[in-house]
Short mmCIF file of C-alpha atoms in Angstrom, two decimals:
data_model
loop_
_atom_site.label_atom_id
_atom_site.label_comp_id
_atom_site.label_asym_id
_atom_site.label_seq_id
_atom_site.Cartn_x
_atom_site.Cartn_y
_atom_site.Cartn_z
CA MET K 282 0.00 -0.02 0.03
CA LYS K 283 2.93 2.31 0.71
CA PHE K 284 3.99 2.17 -2.95
CA ARG K 285 0.50 3.43 -4.20
CA GLU K 286 0.58 6.23 -1.76
CA ASN K 287 4.21 7.32 -2.83
CA ALA K 288 3.28 6.92 -6.48
CA ALA K 289 0.19 9.11 -6.00
CA ILE K 290 2.30 11.78 -4.35
CA ILE K 291 4.98 11.76 -6.97
CA SER K 292 2.27 12.05 -9.76
CA VAL K 293 0.68 15.14 -7.90
CA VAL K 294 4.11 16.74 -7.65
CA LEU K 295 5.06 16.22 -11.31
CA LEU K 296 1.72 17.51 -12.41
CA MET K 297 2.44 20.76 -10.47
CA LEU K 298 5.81 21.36 -12.11
CA PRO K 299 5.84 24.02 -14.73
CA ILE K 300 6.15 23.02 -18.37
CA PRO K 301 8.41 25.03 -20.67
CA ALA K 302 6.57 27.18 -23.23
CA PHE K 303 8.36 25.42 -26.19
CA ALA K 304 7.12 22.00 -25.00
CA GLN K 305 3.50 23.27 -25.07
CA THR K 306 2.97 24.48 -28.57
CA ALA K 307 4.08 23.58 -32.19
CA SER K 308 5.59 25.86 -34.49
CA GLN K 309 3.74 29.12 -34.78
CA GLY K 310 4.86 29.62 -38.43
CA GLY K 311 8.64 30.18 -37.79
CA PHE K 312 9.44 27.29 -40.15
CA ASP K 313 6.55 27.77 -42.53
CA GLY K 314 7.62 28.07 -46.29
CA VAL K 315 8.68 26.11 -49.38
CA TYR K 316 11.95 24.14 -48.94
CA LYS K 317 13.44 23.18 -52.44
CA GLY K 318 15.01 19.84 -52.79
CA VAL K 319 18.83 19.78 -52.64
CA SER K 320 19.76 16.08 -52.30
CA ASN K 321 18.38 12.76 -51.87
CA GLN K 322 20.77 9.86 -51.05
CA MET K 323 20.39 6.14 -50.35
CA SER K 324 22.85 3.80 -48.59
CA ALA K 325 22.86 0.34 -46.97
CA GLY K 326 20.79 -0.02 -43.93
CA GLN K 327 21.21 -2.17 -40.76
CA THR K 328 22.11 -5.29 -42.65
CA GLY K 329 25.08 -3.75 -44.33
CA GLN K 330 23.99 -4.97 -47.51
CA MET K 331 23.32 -2.37 -50.29
CA CYS K 332 19.64 -1.46 -50.56
CA ARG K 333 17.85 -3.23 -53.54
CA ASN K 334 15.28 -0.42 -53.96
CA PRO K 335 15.73 1.71 -57.11
CA GLN K 336 17.93 4.79 -56.65
CA PRO K 337 15.79 7.69 -55.57
CA THR K 338 15.74 10.92 -57.78
CA PRO K 339 18.85 12.97 -56.91
CA VAL K 340 16.76 16.08 -56.17
CA PRO K 341 13.80 15.39 -53.94
CA PRO K 342 10.33 17.19 -54.48
CA ASP K 343 9.69 20.28 -52.38
CA LEU K 344 9.04 20.10 -48.64
CA VAL K 345 6.14 22.39 -47.80
CA ILE K 346 5.49 23.61 -44.24
CA THR K 347 2.20 25.38 -43.30
CA ASN K 348 1.26 26.08 -39.58
CA GLY K 349 3.68 23.57 -38.37
CA ASN K 350 2.40 20.76 -40.79
CA ALA K 351 4.98 19.40 -43.19
CA GLN K 352 4.47 17.40 -46.50
CA SER K 353 6.49 16.42 -49.47
CA ARG K 354 6.03 13.89 -52.31
CA VAL K 355 9.39 12.36 -51.65
CA LEU K 356 9.54 8.54 -51.16
CA GLY K 357 5.91 8.17 -52.29
CA GLY K 358 4.66 11.01 -50.22
CA MET K 359 5.15 11.96 -46.53
CA GLN K 360 3.51 14.10 -44.19
CA GLY K 361 3.98 15.24 -40.52
CA THR K 362 4.91 18.11 -38.31
CA VAL K 363 7.68 20.49 -37.36
CA ASN K 364 7.91 21.76 -33.74
CA GLY K 365 9.05 25.29 -32.60
CA GLN K 366 12.68 24.03 -32.51
CA GLY K 367 12.59 22.83 -35.97
CA VAL K 368 12.45 19.06 -35.37
CA LEU K 369 10.73 17.33 -38.31
CA SER K 370 8.82 14.16 -37.51
CA LEU K 371 7.37 12.69 -40.80
CA ARG K 372 5.67 9.45 -41.92
CA THR K 373 5.59 7.82 -45.35
CA SER K 374 3.26 5.11 -46.47
CA ALA K 375 6.15 3.42 -48.41
CA MET K 376 7.83 2.48 -45.12
CA PRO K 377 6.85 1.83 -41.51
CA ALA K 378 9.90 3.73 -39.99
CA PRO K 379 9.53 7.39 -39.05
CA VAL K 380 11.27 10.01 -41.09
CA LEU K 381 13.20 12.25 -38.46
CA GLY K 382 14.99 15.44 -39.08
CA GLN K 383 15.93 18.97 -38.16
CA ILE K 384 15.74 22.40 -39.76
CA ASP K 385 18.70 24.64 -38.79
CA ALA K 386 18.93 28.40 -38.52
CA GLN K 387 20.04 28.80 -42.12
CA GLY K 388 16.83 27.11 -43.36
CA THR K 389 18.36 23.81 -44.16
CA ALA K 390 16.13 20.81 -43.52
CA ARG K 391 17.88 17.46 -43.11
CA ALA K 392 15.86 14.30 -42.70
CA GLN K 393 16.71 10.54 -42.49
CA LEU K 394 14.68 7.43 -42.96
CA SER K 395 16.58 4.36 -41.59
CA GLY K 396 15.12 1.00 -42.56
CA PHE K 397 16.45 -2.51 -42.23
CA TYR K 398 17.87 -2.62 -45.80
CA CYS K 399 18.04 1.08 -46.72
CA VAL K 400 18.86 4.57 -45.36
CA TYR K 401 17.69 7.68 -47.05
CA ARG K 402 19.22 11.03 -46.38
CA ILE K 403 17.19 13.89 -47.68
CA VAL K 404 18.16 17.65 -47.68
CA TRP K 405 16.01 20.70 -48.59
CA GLN K 406 16.69 24.42 -48.47
CA LYS K 407 14.17 27.11 -47.62
CA GLN K 408 13.35 29.55 -50.43
CA ARG K 409 13.41 33.26 -49.32
#
C-alpha cells in the first residue's frame, strides 16, 4: 500500500511542475515556407547490404510547411509536423519507420529514414 501512496504523491508533484513554453505548442509559423530539394541519397541499412530499392531521384520534391504541418512527395509521399525548435517528424506510407529530421537556423532541412535494408538522407533548403 505504501507504494501506491508514494506513486500518487509523486504524480501530483510532477503535475504541479511548470512545463516550458516550447514544449506546449508546435511551431507558430517560424519554419513555414517552401523548401526546395537539394539532395536525396540512399545507402545500406542495418544489414550492411546495399539497398535493393531503385535509386531515388537525386533532387527530392519540395518540402512544404504550413502552420507546423509538413508534407512532401518524396519517397512516395510523406507528411508530419515540425515543432518550434525545427524538429521534423514525418511518416511515409512506403515504409513503417519514421522520417526524423531537423531544420537549422540557415533554413536547411535534413531528414533521415533508416530501414532494415536502406537509409535515405534527404536535404532541402528554404526559399526566401
